[in-house]
Short mmCIF file of C-alpha atoms in Angstrom, two decimals:
data_model
loop_
_atom_site.label_atom_id
_atom_site.label_comp_id
_atom_site.label_asym_id
_atom_site.label_seq_id
_atom_site.Cartn_x
_atom_site.Cartn_y
_atom_site.Cartn_z
CA MET A 1 3.60 -15.34 30.43
CA LYS A 2 7.28 -15.14 29.52
CA ILE A 3 7.85 -15.01 25.79
CA THR A 4 10.97 -14.85 23.65
CA ILE A 5 10.92 -13.41 20.13
CA PHE A 6 13.77 -14.25 17.75
CA GLY A 7 14.02 -11.51 15.13
CA THR A 8 13.09 -7.84 15.46
CA GLY A 9 11.99 -7.27 11.90
CA TYR A 10 8.47 -6.47 10.83
CA VAL A 11 6.77 -9.58 12.23
CA GLY A 12 8.95 -9.96 15.32
CA LEU A 13 8.68 -6.38 16.50
CA VAL A 14 4.92 -6.16 16.00
CA THR A 15 4.40 -9.55 17.68
CA GLY A 16 6.61 -8.70 20.63
CA ALA A 17 5.10 -5.27 21.22
CA CYS A 18 1.51 -6.53 20.98
CA LEU A 19 2.16 -9.48 23.30
CA ALA A 20 3.77 -7.12 25.83
CA GLU A 21 0.84 -4.72 25.60
CA ILE A 22 -1.48 -7.18 27.36
CA GLY A 23 0.94 -7.82 30.23
CA ASN A 24 3.31 -10.54 29.05
CA GLN A 25 7.05 -10.34 29.75
CA VAL A 26 8.63 -10.27 26.28
CA LEU A 27 12.32 -10.50 25.39
CA CYS A 28 13.23 -9.79 21.75
CA VAL A 29 16.49 -11.27 20.47
CA ASP A 30 18.40 -10.13 17.39
CA ILE A 31 22.02 -10.54 16.30
CA ASP A 32 22.08 -7.00 14.87
CA GLU A 33 23.67 -5.00 17.71
CA ALA A 34 22.96 -1.63 16.10
CA LYS A 35 19.28 -2.46 15.69
CA ILE A 36 18.98 -3.65 19.30
CA GLU A 37 20.73 -0.55 20.61
CA GLY A 38 18.47 1.64 18.49
CA LEU A 39 15.34 -0.09 19.82
CA LYS A 40 16.53 0.48 23.38
CA GLN A 41 16.83 4.17 22.52
CA GLY A 42 13.36 4.29 20.95
CA ARG A 43 14.40 4.15 17.27
CA ILE A 44 11.98 1.99 15.30
CA PRO A 45 13.56 0.58 12.09
CA ILE A 46 10.26 0.40 10.17
CA TYR A 47 7.24 2.63 9.71
CA GLU A 48 4.00 1.05 10.90
CA PRO A 49 1.08 3.08 12.29
CA GLY A 50 0.87 2.79 16.09
CA LEU A 51 4.00 0.68 16.49
CA GLU A 52 6.40 3.33 17.76
CA SER A 53 4.22 4.36 20.70
CA LEU A 54 3.46 0.71 21.48
CA VAL A 55 7.14 -0.22 21.65
CA LYS A 56 8.05 2.85 23.69
CA ARG A 57 5.24 2.36 26.21
CA ASN A 58 5.98 -1.29 26.86
CA PHE A 59 9.75 -0.81 26.95
CA GLU A 60 9.40 1.93 29.54
CA ALA A 61 7.03 -0.31 31.53
CA GLY A 62 9.63 -3.08 31.55
CA ARG A 63 7.43 -5.59 29.75
CA LEU A 64 9.36 -5.41 26.47
CA GLN A 65 13.13 -5.88 26.47
CA PHE A 66 15.76 -6.26 23.76
CA THR A 67 19.00 -8.25 23.71
CA THR A 68 21.61 -9.84 21.46
CA ASP A 69 22.23 -12.65 23.98
CA VAL A 70 20.72 -15.83 22.54
CA ALA A 71 21.25 -17.82 25.73
CA ASP A 72 19.27 -15.25 27.72
CA GLY A 73 16.51 -15.47 25.15
CA VAL A 74 16.27 -19.26 25.35
CA ALA A 75 16.31 -19.16 29.15
CA HIS A 76 13.61 -16.46 29.32
CA GLY A 77 10.50 -17.75 27.60
CA LEU A 78 8.36 -20.86 27.67
CA PHE A 79 7.27 -19.72 24.21
CA GLN A 80 10.11 -19.26 21.72
CA PHE A 81 8.72 -17.36 18.73
CA VAL A 82 10.74 -17.69 15.51
CA CYS A 83 10.17 -14.48 13.52
CA VAL A 84 13.26 -14.36 11.32
CA GLY A 85 13.30 -13.77 7.59
CA THR A 86 12.86 -16.45 4.93
CA PRO A 87 14.15 -14.62 1.84
CA PRO A 88 13.72 -16.19 -1.60
CA ASP A 89 16.58 -18.27 -2.96
CA GLU A 90 17.63 -17.99 -6.59
CA ASP A 91 15.23 -20.79 -7.53
CA GLY A 92 12.30 -19.10 -5.75
CA SER A 93 12.36 -21.41 -2.75
CA ALA A 94 12.26 -20.02 0.80
CA ASP A 95 15.70 -19.82 2.40
CA LEU A 96 15.39 -21.48 5.83
CA GLN A 97 18.94 -20.90 7.04
CA HIS A 98 17.92 -18.27 9.62
CA VAL A 99 15.02 -20.39 10.90
CA LEU A 100 17.25 -23.43 11.34
CA THR A 101 20.00 -21.35 12.95
CA VAL A 102 17.49 -20.22 15.58
CA ALA A 103 16.35 -23.83 16.04
CA ARG A 104 19.90 -25.03 16.66
CA SER A 105 20.49 -22.12 19.05
CA ILE A 106 17.43 -23.13 21.06
CA GLY A 107 18.66 -26.72 21.16
CA GLN A 108 22.08 -25.52 22.26
CA HIS A 109 20.84 -23.50 25.23
CA MET A 110 17.52 -24.96 26.41
CA ALA A 111 17.49 -26.61 29.83
CA ASP A 112 13.81 -27.58 30.16
CA TYR A 113 10.55 -27.74 28.21
CA ARG A 114 10.04 -25.14 25.47
CA ILE A 115 7.37 -24.45 22.86
CA ILE A 116 8.94 -23.31 19.60
CA VAL A 117 6.46 -21.25 17.60
CA ASP A 118 7.13 -20.85 13.87
CA LYS A 119 5.76 -17.38 13.12
CA SER A 120 7.85 -16.91 9.99
CA THR A 121 6.28 -17.78 6.67
CA VAL A 122 7.78 -21.18 5.90
CA PRO A 123 7.14 -24.05 3.46
CA VAL A 124 5.17 -27.13 4.42
CA GLY A 125 7.45 -29.50 6.32
CA THR A 126 9.54 -26.80 8.02
CA ALA A 127 8.33 -27.81 11.49
CA ASP A 128 9.80 -31.27 10.86
CA LYS A 129 13.14 -29.69 9.95
CA VAL A 130 13.06 -27.46 13.04
CA THR A 131 12.26 -30.46 15.22
CA ALA A 132 15.14 -32.45 13.70
CA ALA A 133 17.60 -29.55 14.14
CA ILE A 134 16.71 -29.13 17.81
CA ARG A 135 16.76 -32.86 18.51
CA GLU A 136 20.15 -33.31 16.83
CA THR A 137 21.60 -30.43 18.84
CA LEU A 138 20.21 -31.83 22.10
CA GLU A 139 21.59 -35.28 21.30
CA ALA A 140 25.01 -33.75 20.69
CA ARG A 141 24.76 -32.32 24.21
CA GLY A 142 23.74 -35.72 25.57
CA LEU A 143 20.28 -34.46 26.56
CA ASN A 144 16.76 -35.72 25.95
CA LEU A 145 14.51 -32.75 26.73
CA GLU A 146 10.87 -32.42 25.83
CA PHE A 147 9.80 -29.67 23.41
CA ASP A 148 7.06 -28.96 20.89
CA VAL A 149 7.19 -27.17 17.56
CA VAL A 150 4.05 -25.26 16.59
CA SER A 151 3.07 -23.53 13.36
CA ASN A 152 1.43 -20.18 14.11
CA PRO A 153 1.58 -18.17 10.88
CA GLU A 154 1.12 -14.42 10.94
CA PHE A 155 -1.60 -12.66 8.96
CA LEU A 156 -0.48 -9.05 9.42
CA LYS A 157 -1.17 -6.47 6.72
CA GLU A 158 1.54 -3.86 6.40
CA GLY A 159 -0.02 -0.53 7.34
CA ALA A 160 -2.51 -2.20 9.71
CA ALA A 161 -0.32 -4.76 11.48
CA VAL A 162 -0.90 -3.60 15.06
CA GLU A 163 -4.68 -3.58 14.60
CA ASP A 164 -4.53 -6.98 12.86
CA PHE A 165 -2.66 -8.49 15.80
CA MET A 166 -4.83 -6.94 18.48
CA LYS A 167 -8.09 -7.71 16.64
CA PRO A 168 -7.35 -10.75 14.48
CA ASP A 169 -9.83 -12.25 12.05
CA ARG A 170 -8.26 -15.67 12.67
CA ILE A 171 -5.50 -17.25 14.75
CA ILE A 172 -4.11 -20.43 13.20
CA VAL A 173 -2.37 -22.91 15.51
CA GLY A 174 -0.83 -26.02 14.00
CA THR A 175 0.03 -28.72 16.54
CA ASP A 176 -0.63 -32.39 17.19
CA ASN A 177 -0.29 -32.00 20.97
CA PRO A 178 -3.57 -31.10 22.78
CA ARG A 179 -1.68 -29.73 25.77
CA THR A 180 0.30 -27.35 23.56
CA ALA A 181 -2.90 -26.25 21.85
CA GLU A 182 -4.38 -25.35 25.23
CA LEU A 183 -1.28 -23.32 26.16
CA LEU A 184 -1.52 -21.37 22.87
CA LYS A 185 -5.23 -20.82 23.49
CA THR A 186 -4.37 -19.34 26.87
CA LEU A 187 -1.69 -17.10 25.36
CA TYR A 188 -4.06 -15.75 22.71
CA GLU A 189 -7.19 -15.60 24.86
CA PRO A 190 -7.03 -11.77 25.34
CA TYR A 191 -7.24 -11.37 21.53
CA ASN A 192 -9.90 -14.02 21.12
CA ARG A 193 -12.91 -12.85 23.10
CA ASN A 194 -15.90 -13.04 20.81
CA PRO A 195 -16.32 -14.86 18.54
CA ASP A 196 -13.73 -17.63 18.87
CA ARG A 197 -11.17 -16.94 16.15
CA LEU A 198 -8.60 -19.56 17.11
CA ILE A 199 -8.43 -22.52 14.74
CA VAL A 200 -6.39 -25.58 15.71
CA MET A 201 -5.19 -27.93 13.00
CA ASP A 202 -2.25 -30.17 12.17
CA VAL A 203 1.13 -28.55 11.64
CA ARG A 204 1.41 -29.08 7.89
CA SER A 205 -2.06 -27.71 7.23
CA ALA A 206 -1.18 -24.60 9.26
CA GLU A 207 2.01 -24.10 7.26
CA LEU A 208 0.10 -24.43 3.98
CA THR A 209 -2.69 -22.10 5.16
CA LYS A 210 -0.37 -19.09 5.23
CA TYR A 211 0.92 -19.70 1.70
CA ALA A 212 -2.57 -20.49 0.44
CA ALA A 213 -3.97 -17.23 1.82
CA ASN A 214 -1.32 -15.05 0.20
CA ALA A 215 -1.45 -16.98 -3.07
CA MET A 216 -5.25 -16.59 -3.22
CA LEU A 217 -5.03 -12.83 -2.69
CA ALA A 218 -2.26 -12.49 -5.27
CA THR A 219 -4.36 -14.53 -7.71
CA LYS A 220 -7.31 -12.16 -7.31
CA ILE A 221 -5.06 -9.17 -8.04
CA SER A 222 -3.48 -10.73 -11.13
CA PHE A 223 -6.87 -11.87 -12.41
CA MET A 224 -8.23 -8.33 -12.16
CA ASN A 225 -5.15 -6.95 -13.89
CA GLU A 226 -5.64 -9.46 -16.69
CA LEU A 227 -9.27 -8.32 -17.01
CA ALA A 228 -8.12 -4.68 -16.96
CA ASN A 229 -5.87 -5.29 -19.95
CA LEU A 230 -8.81 -6.95 -21.73
CA ALA A 231 -11.07 -4.02 -20.86
CA GLU A 232 -8.69 -1.60 -22.55
CA ARG A 233 -8.78 -3.60 -25.76
CA PHE A 234 -12.55 -3.95 -25.64
CA GLY A 235 -13.13 -0.27 -24.88
CA ALA A 236 -14.69 -1.13 -21.51
CA ASP A 237 -14.03 0.41 -18.08
CA ILE A 238 -12.64 -2.09 -15.57
CA GLU A 239 -13.91 0.01 -12.67
CA HIS A 240 -17.48 -0.56 -13.82
CA VAL A 241 -16.70 -4.25 -14.24
CA ARG A 242 -15.18 -4.37 -10.74
CA ILE A 243 -18.34 -2.95 -9.19
CA GLY A 244 -20.48 -5.32 -11.23
CA ILE A 245 -18.68 -8.49 -10.19
CA GLY A 246 -17.95 -7.33 -6.63
CA SER A 247 -21.67 -7.06 -5.95
CA ASP A 248 -21.82 -10.85 -6.15
CA PRO A 249 -21.32 -12.00 -2.53
CA ARG A 250 -19.47 -15.07 -3.79
CA ILE A 251 -16.80 -12.73 -5.15
CA GLY A 252 -16.94 -9.62 -2.97
CA TYR A 253 -14.99 -6.39 -3.31
CA HIS A 254 -11.79 -7.26 -1.44
CA PHE A 255 -8.61 -7.49 -3.52
CA ILE A 256 -10.27 -6.94 -6.89
CA TYR A 257 -8.71 -3.54 -7.54
CA PRO A 258 -6.66 -3.41 -10.75
CA GLY A 259 -3.40 -1.52 -10.71
CA ALA A 260 0.29 -1.50 -11.51
CA GLY A 261 1.01 -4.90 -9.94
CA TYR A 262 1.44 -6.17 -6.39
CA GLY A 263 4.66 -5.90 -4.40
CA GLY A 264 5.89 -6.07 -0.83
CA SER A 265 7.68 -8.71 1.17
CA CYS A 266 4.95 -11.37 1.08
CA PHE A 267 2.99 -11.93 -2.11
CA PRO A 268 5.90 -12.12 -4.61
CA LYS A 269 8.02 -14.27 -2.33
CA ASP A 270 5.24 -16.57 -1.19
CA VAL A 271 3.78 -17.23 -4.64
CA LYS A 272 7.22 -18.23 -5.91
CA ALA A 273 7.94 -20.34 -2.82
CA LEU A 274 4.63 -22.21 -3.06
CA ALA A 275 5.16 -22.89 -6.76
CA HIS A 276 8.64 -24.18 -5.96
CA SER A 277 7.31 -26.41 -3.18
CA ALA A 278 4.70 -27.75 -5.59
CA GLY A 279 7.45 -28.65 -8.04
CA GLN A 280 9.37 -30.48 -5.34
CA ALA A 281 6.19 -32.46 -4.62
CA GLY A 282 5.90 -33.44 -8.29
CA LEU A 283 3.20 -30.95 -9.27
CA ARG A 284 3.59 -28.06 -11.69
CA ALA A 285 1.58 -25.18 -10.20
CA GLU A 286 0.58 -23.62 -13.51
CA LEU A 287 -1.90 -21.16 -12.00
CA LEU A 288 0.71 -19.83 -9.55
CA GLU A 289 3.21 -19.46 -12.40
CA ALA A 290 0.62 -17.46 -14.33
CA VAL A 291 -0.13 -15.25 -11.32
CA GLU A 292 3.54 -14.32 -11.07
CA SER A 293 3.93 -13.87 -14.83
CA VAL A 294 0.89 -11.57 -15.07
CA ASN A 295 2.18 -9.52 -12.15
CA ALA A 296 5.64 -9.10 -13.67
CA ARG A 297 4.04 -7.94 -16.94
CA GLN A 298 1.67 -5.59 -15.12
CA LYS A 299 4.57 -3.72 -13.54
CA GLN A 300 5.63 -2.69 -17.05
CA VAL A 301 2.20 -1.34 -18.06
CA LEU A 302 2.61 2.19 -16.75
CA PHE A 303 6.01 2.65 -18.36
CA ASN A 304 4.64 1.36 -21.66
CA LYS A 305 1.81 3.90 -21.50
CA ILE A 306 4.24 6.74 -20.78
CA ALA A 307 6.61 5.65 -23.56
CA LYS A 308 3.73 5.40 -26.04
CA TYR A 309 2.43 8.85 -25.11
CA PHE A 310 5.84 10.42 -25.76
CA ASP A 311 6.41 8.32 -28.93
CA GLY A 312 9.32 6.56 -27.26
CA ARG A 313 11.25 9.83 -26.91
CA LEU A 314 11.76 9.92 -23.14
CA ALA A 315 15.34 11.16 -23.07
CA GLY A 316 15.41 14.51 -21.31
CA LYS A 317 11.85 14.17 -20.00
CA THR A 318 11.03 14.57 -16.31
CA ILE A 319 8.31 12.37 -14.81
CA ALA A 320 6.74 13.17 -11.44
CA LEU A 321 5.97 10.14 -9.26
CA TRP A 322 3.43 10.16 -6.45
CA GLY A 323 3.99 7.11 -4.29
CA LEU A 324 7.10 4.98 -3.81
CA ALA A 325 6.07 2.42 -1.17
CA PHE A 326 4.37 -0.71 -2.47
CA LYS A 327 1.18 0.24 -0.59
CA PRO A 328 -0.03 3.08 1.68
CA ASN A 329 0.85 3.35 5.38
CA THR A 330 4.27 1.75 5.05
CA ASP A 331 7.77 2.68 3.91
CA ASP A 332 8.37 -0.79 2.45
CA MET A 333 9.62 -0.70 -1.14
CA ARG A 334 10.39 -4.39 -1.59
CA GLU A 335 9.17 -5.47 -5.05
CA ALA A 336 7.39 -2.10 -5.39
CA SER A 337 6.01 -1.13 -8.80
CA SER A 338 7.62 2.28 -8.38
CA ARG A 339 11.07 0.70 -8.59
CA VAL A 340 10.28 -0.99 -11.90
CA LEU A 341 8.93 2.26 -13.34
CA MET A 342 11.80 4.45 -12.12
CA GLU A 343 14.46 2.07 -13.38
CA ALA A 344 12.77 1.84 -16.79
CA LEU A 345 12.51 5.63 -17.01
CA TRP A 346 16.18 6.06 -16.15
CA GLU A 347 17.13 3.43 -18.71
CA ALA A 348 15.20 5.47 -21.30
CA GLY A 349 17.04 8.68 -20.33
CA ALA A 350 14.28 10.32 -18.27
CA SER A 351 14.55 11.92 -14.83
CA VAL A 352 12.25 11.42 -11.86
CA ARG A 353 10.88 13.82 -9.27
CA ALA A 354 9.22 11.71 -6.58
CA PHE A 355 7.21 12.14 -3.40
CA ASP A 356 6.01 9.61 -0.84
CA PRO A 357 4.85 10.48 2.70
CA GLU A 358 7.04 7.77 4.29
CA ALA A 359 9.32 6.03 1.78
CA ARG A 360 11.72 8.81 0.78
CA GLU A 361 14.51 7.66 3.10
CA GLU A 362 14.08 4.08 1.97
CA THR A 363 14.33 5.25 -1.64
CA ARG A 364 17.52 7.12 -0.80
CA ARG A 365 18.91 4.03 0.93
CA ILE A 366 18.22 1.88 -2.14
CA TYR A 367 19.35 4.26 -4.90
CA GLY A 368 21.62 6.74 -3.15
CA GLU A 369 22.14 10.22 -4.53
CA ARG A 370 21.81 10.42 -8.30
CA PRO A 371 21.26 13.34 -10.67
CA ASP A 372 18.17 11.82 -12.31
CA LEU A 373 16.26 11.42 -9.02
CA VAL A 374 14.90 14.26 -6.90
CA LEU A 375 13.06 13.28 -3.71
CA CYS A 376 10.60 15.99 -2.77
CA GLU A 377 9.16 16.96 0.61
CA ARG A 378 5.65 17.62 -0.74
CA ALA A 379 3.52 16.28 -3.55
CA GLU A 380 3.27 19.74 -5.10
CA GLN A 381 7.04 19.99 -5.34
CA ALA A 382 7.27 16.79 -7.33
CA ILE A 383 5.17 18.13 -10.21
CA GLU A 384 7.16 21.36 -10.61
CA GLY A 385 8.75 21.33 -14.06
CA ALA A 386 7.61 17.76 -14.75
CA ASP A 387 6.35 16.64 -18.14
CA ALA A 388 3.83 14.15 -16.71
CA LEU A 389 2.55 12.71 -13.43
CA ALA A 390 2.47 9.00 -12.59
CA VAL A 391 0.59 7.77 -9.51
CA LEU A 392 1.92 4.52 -8.03
CA THR A 393 0.59 4.35 -4.44
CA GLU A 394 -2.94 5.13 -3.28
CA TRP A 395 -2.06 7.33 -0.29
CA LEU A 396 -5.11 9.25 0.93
CA GLU A 397 -3.55 12.63 0.19
CA PHE A 398 -3.34 11.75 -3.51
CA ARG A 399 -7.06 11.01 -3.86
CA SER A 400 -8.31 14.58 -4.20
CA PRO A 401 -5.48 16.85 -5.38
CA ASP A 402 -5.70 20.39 -6.71
CA PHE A 403 -6.18 19.57 -10.38
CA GLU A 404 -5.91 23.19 -11.44
CA LEU A 405 -2.49 23.34 -9.80
CA LEU A 406 -1.54 20.16 -11.65
CA ARG A 407 -2.51 21.81 -14.95
CA GLN A 408 -0.37 24.83 -14.12
CA LYS A 409 2.71 22.99 -12.86
CA LEU A 410 2.99 20.18 -15.43
CA SER A 411 4.47 21.13 -18.76
CA GLU A 412 1.86 18.81 -20.26
CA PRO A 413 -1.39 18.17 -18.39
CA VAL A 414 -1.22 14.37 -18.41
CA ILE A 415 -1.67 11.81 -15.62
CA PHE A 416 -0.77 8.13 -15.70
CA ASP A 417 -2.80 6.64 -12.87
CA GLY A 418 -1.49 3.26 -11.72
CA ARG A 419 -4.18 2.93 -9.04
CA ASN A 420 -7.28 4.29 -10.82
CA LEU A 421 -7.81 7.05 -8.27
CA TYR A 422 -9.39 9.56 -10.64
CA ASP A 423 -12.50 9.73 -12.80
CA PRO A 424 -11.67 9.80 -16.54
CA GLU A 425 -14.74 11.93 -17.33
CA LEU A 426 -13.76 14.54 -14.75
CA MET A 427 -10.21 14.61 -16.10
CA ALA A 428 -11.55 15.19 -19.61
CA ARG A 429 -13.73 18.10 -18.42
CA LEU A 430 -10.70 19.63 -16.69
CA GLY A 431 -8.60 19.34 -19.82
CA ILE A 432 -6.24 16.74 -18.36
CA ARG A 433 -5.19 13.77 -20.49
CA TYR A 434 -5.74 10.70 -18.38
CA TYR A 435 -4.45 7.15 -18.69
CA GLY A 436 -5.55 4.66 -16.02
CA ILE A 437 -5.47 0.88 -15.80
CA GLY A 438 -8.18 -0.77 -17.86
CA ARG A 439 -10.21 2.40 -18.39
CA GLY A 440 -10.84 1.88 -22.13
CA LEU A 441 -8.74 3.00 -25.12
#
């Protein structure tokens, strides 16, 4: 099949490369000329395991192409995937200007039937707005062409996006047209062998499903962080509690890990957008507001522990940070807990020595060169001359470090563990002061 992808960001690039991998002819469109030129030369703008080789292989095979020409994109594909960003507005709502710009561009250039596939995370009712924008543009051209708008939300986890696309746990298709549903089933059939993972529903339900999924996962995280803060006050260990409740199959172990708060491009934005949409519909989403409030507070917990340990005297201290990305296997630092901690430390007069396997360049892009930030090439370098270590991201290489080396390198043998990677009893036996999340007073 011939497929057009509008947007070569995280979702667009993964979607385009994976669709090309099974033999489709994919044309990715983006208005960023530098990005398109870089992709043609094999430069991938994001880190995602397996993506670079996938893009390179399919580009060299001629199945994956890149362009800035919108008209070529509209002419190319029966399927027009909209994968552009929907950043949060000041009021928390999703900004649809890029989605609607693509819709009008499709209406401006289409000459026959097209299926417009909303892959971006958008509020309920967006398909109606996309339909209206295309129809108005066609009417201005004096044309009455047939088209369908489908909701097909993505469920890609950063760090496992290629695998998630190639082996999905579900494929949601929102459409009221049975013919369009069959065409989408055909498109996704190579990913949908056994069992059948494709679920067809109405458009608005599909749009809500994406927000509901992310809001549910964010709720589980904030609930566990709330319990972790309770555990500290009760003298309990949240890790024991986690195992105890996770053994209940009605609860399970997924997304019940306490920590320093969730981040990334999805959960914070989508929780706020859903709460805003609820308000527009006349409902105050109190639970969603609480989820966001708990998460914002949780991002301050590690700094508060560090400040308490040093009696508030952080000026002149150096804190080593392990982990900058909001989660492992990505370089994404959007809404990352590390940013909240670093900025609070700098405000208090402390310096930071930081290491992350992938996010150092992104950190440099965000903060530039500054005297109170040293980005290190290895984890061991970050702890040299530091007064304490804070762990923010659960990269595998941080799970079993050389604790004797930590004792030698740190001026004070103290660890603030924002992801509960280490055993408090082991730390005590090794003579390391240890402060986790919800591990008792």
